[in-house]
Coordinates of C-alpha atoms in Angstrom, one line a residue:
M1 CA 142.7 -7.9 -150.1
I2 CA 142.9 -8.4 -146.3
Q3 CA 142.5 -11.8 -144.8
K4 CA 142.4 -12.7 -141.1
V5 CA 143.4 -16.2 -140.2
A6 CA 142.3 -18.0 -137.0
R7 CA 145.2 -19.0 -134.8
V8 CA 145.7 -22.7 -134.3
M9 CA 147.8 -24.1 -131.5
T10 CA 150.9 -25.3 -133.2
D11 CA 154.7 -24.8 -133.0
Q12 CA 154.5 -23.2 -136.5
F13 CA 154.2 -19.5 -137.0
L14 CA 150.9 -18.6 -138.7
P15 CA 149.9 -15.7 -140.9
V16 CA 147.5 -13.5 -138.9
R17 CA 147.0 -10.8 -141.7
I18 CA 147.7 -10.8 -145.4
E19 CA 147.2 -7.9 -147.8
K20 CA 148.4 -6.7 -151.2
T21 CA 150.5 -3.5 -151.3
P22 CA 150.6 -0.8 -154.0
D23 CA 154.2 -1.9 -154.7
R24 CA 153.2 -5.3 -156.1
E25 CA 154.0 -7.2 -152.9
I26 CA 152.0 -9.1 -150.4
L27 CA 152.4 -8.1 -146.8
I28 CA 152.2 -10.9 -144.3
E29 CA 152.0 -10.4 -140.5
W30 CA 153.0 -13.5 -138.7
S31 CA 151.8 -14.8 -135.3
D32 CA 155.3 -14.1 -133.8
G33 CA 155.0 -10.4 -134.7
V34 CA 157.2 -10.5 -137.8
S35 CA 156.0 -8.5 -140.8
Q36 CA 157.2 -9.7 -144.2
K37 CA 156.8 -8.2 -147.7
I38 CA 157.2 -10.6 -150.7
K39 CA 157.3 -9.3 -154.2
Y40 CA 154.8 -11.0 -156.6
K41 CA 157.8 -12.1 -158.8
S42 CA 159.5 -13.7 -155.8
L43 CA 156.2 -15.6 -155.1
R44 CA 155.9 -16.7 -158.7
D45 CA 159.5 -17.7 -159.0
G46 CA 159.3 -19.6 -155.6
C47 CA 156.5 -21.9 -156.8
Q48 CA 157.4 -25.5 -156.1
C49 CA 154.6 -27.2 -158.2
A50 CA 155.6 -30.1 -160.5
T51 CA 155.2 -27.9 -163.6
C52 CA 157.4 -25.1 -162.4
S53 CA 160.0 -27.6 -161.0
E54 CA 160.1 -29.4 -164.3
E55 CA 160.5 -26.2 -166.2
R56 CA 163.4 -25.1 -164.0
L57 CA 165.1 -28.5 -164.5
N58 CA 164.4 -28.9 -168.2
P59 CA 163.7 -25.6 -169.9
E60 CA 162.2 -25.9 -173.3
P61 CA 165.0 -25.6 -175.8
A62 CA 164.8 -22.7 -178.2
K63 CA 164.5 -23.7 -181.9
A64 CA 167.4 -22.4 -184.1
G65 CA 167.0 -18.7 -184.6
Q66 CA 163.8 -18.4 -182.6
L67 CA 163.2 -16.4 -179.4
P68 CA 160.4 -17.2 -176.9
V69 CA 157.2 -15.3 -177.4
L70 CA 155.1 -14.2 -174.3
S71 CA 151.4 -14.9 -174.1
D72 CA 149.2 -11.9 -173.6
A73 CA 148.9 -12.8 -169.8
Q74 CA 152.7 -13.1 -169.5
A75 CA 153.2 -9.7 -171.1
Q76 CA 151.1 -7.9 -168.5
P77 CA 152.5 -6.9 -165.1
L78 CA 152.3 -9.9 -162.7
D79 CA 149.5 -9.8 -160.1
V80 CA 148.2 -12.0 -157.3
V81 CA 144.6 -12.5 -158.3
E82 CA 143.6 -14.7 -155.4
M83 CA 145.0 -16.5 -152.3
R84 CA 143.0 -19.4 -150.8
P85 CA 143.9 -21.4 -147.7
V86 CA 144.9 -25.0 -148.1
G87 CA 144.2 -26.8 -144.9
N88 CA 145.9 -25.0 -142.0
Y89 CA 149.4 -25.1 -143.5
A90 CA 149.5 -23.3 -146.9
Y91 CA 147.9 -21.1 -149.6
N92 CA 147.1 -21.7 -153.2
I93 CA 147.9 -18.6 -155.2
R94 CA 146.3 -17.7 -158.5
F95 CA 148.5 -15.4 -160.6
S96 CA 147.5 -13.1 -163.4
D97 CA 149.7 -15.1 -165.8
G98 CA 147.2 -18.0 -165.4
H99 CA 149.3 -20.1 -163.0
T100 CA 147.1 -21.7 -160.3
T101 CA 148.7 -25.0 -159.3
G102 CA 151.3 -24.0 -156.7
I103 CA 150.8 -24.7 -153.0
F104 CA 152.8 -22.2 -150.8
T105 CA 153.3 -23.6 -147.4
F106 CA 153.8 -21.2 -144.5
D107 CA 157.4 -22.4 -144.3
L108 CA 157.9 -21.6 -148.0
L109 CA 156.3 -18.2 -147.7
R110 CA 158.4 -17.4 -144.6
S111 CA 161.6 -18.4 -146.5
L112 CA 161.0 -16.2 -149.6
P113 CA 162.9 -12.9 -149.9

């Protein structure tokens, strides 16, 4: 998946190219010449949506003697299924585990390891 993004006059750095790599990362080339690779897991863990934020703050308590069971989608290797622009400041990312509600601003993407 390769996507070209039109440059907009702004103080903010913009992605000019995004592609998936064979190493389960996205490669982003920014308008200031910086190239960045972000692992899919780092993207997923970096989601700031209300659901993910709530889960981090209040994880569901395990019932006595029970361990969490993964869904079929969660048991598969994580993948980025789709990235769609949101305005001229972010992307919505659809992950293979079914998660679709996160908005990843350019600043957030730039800050991820």
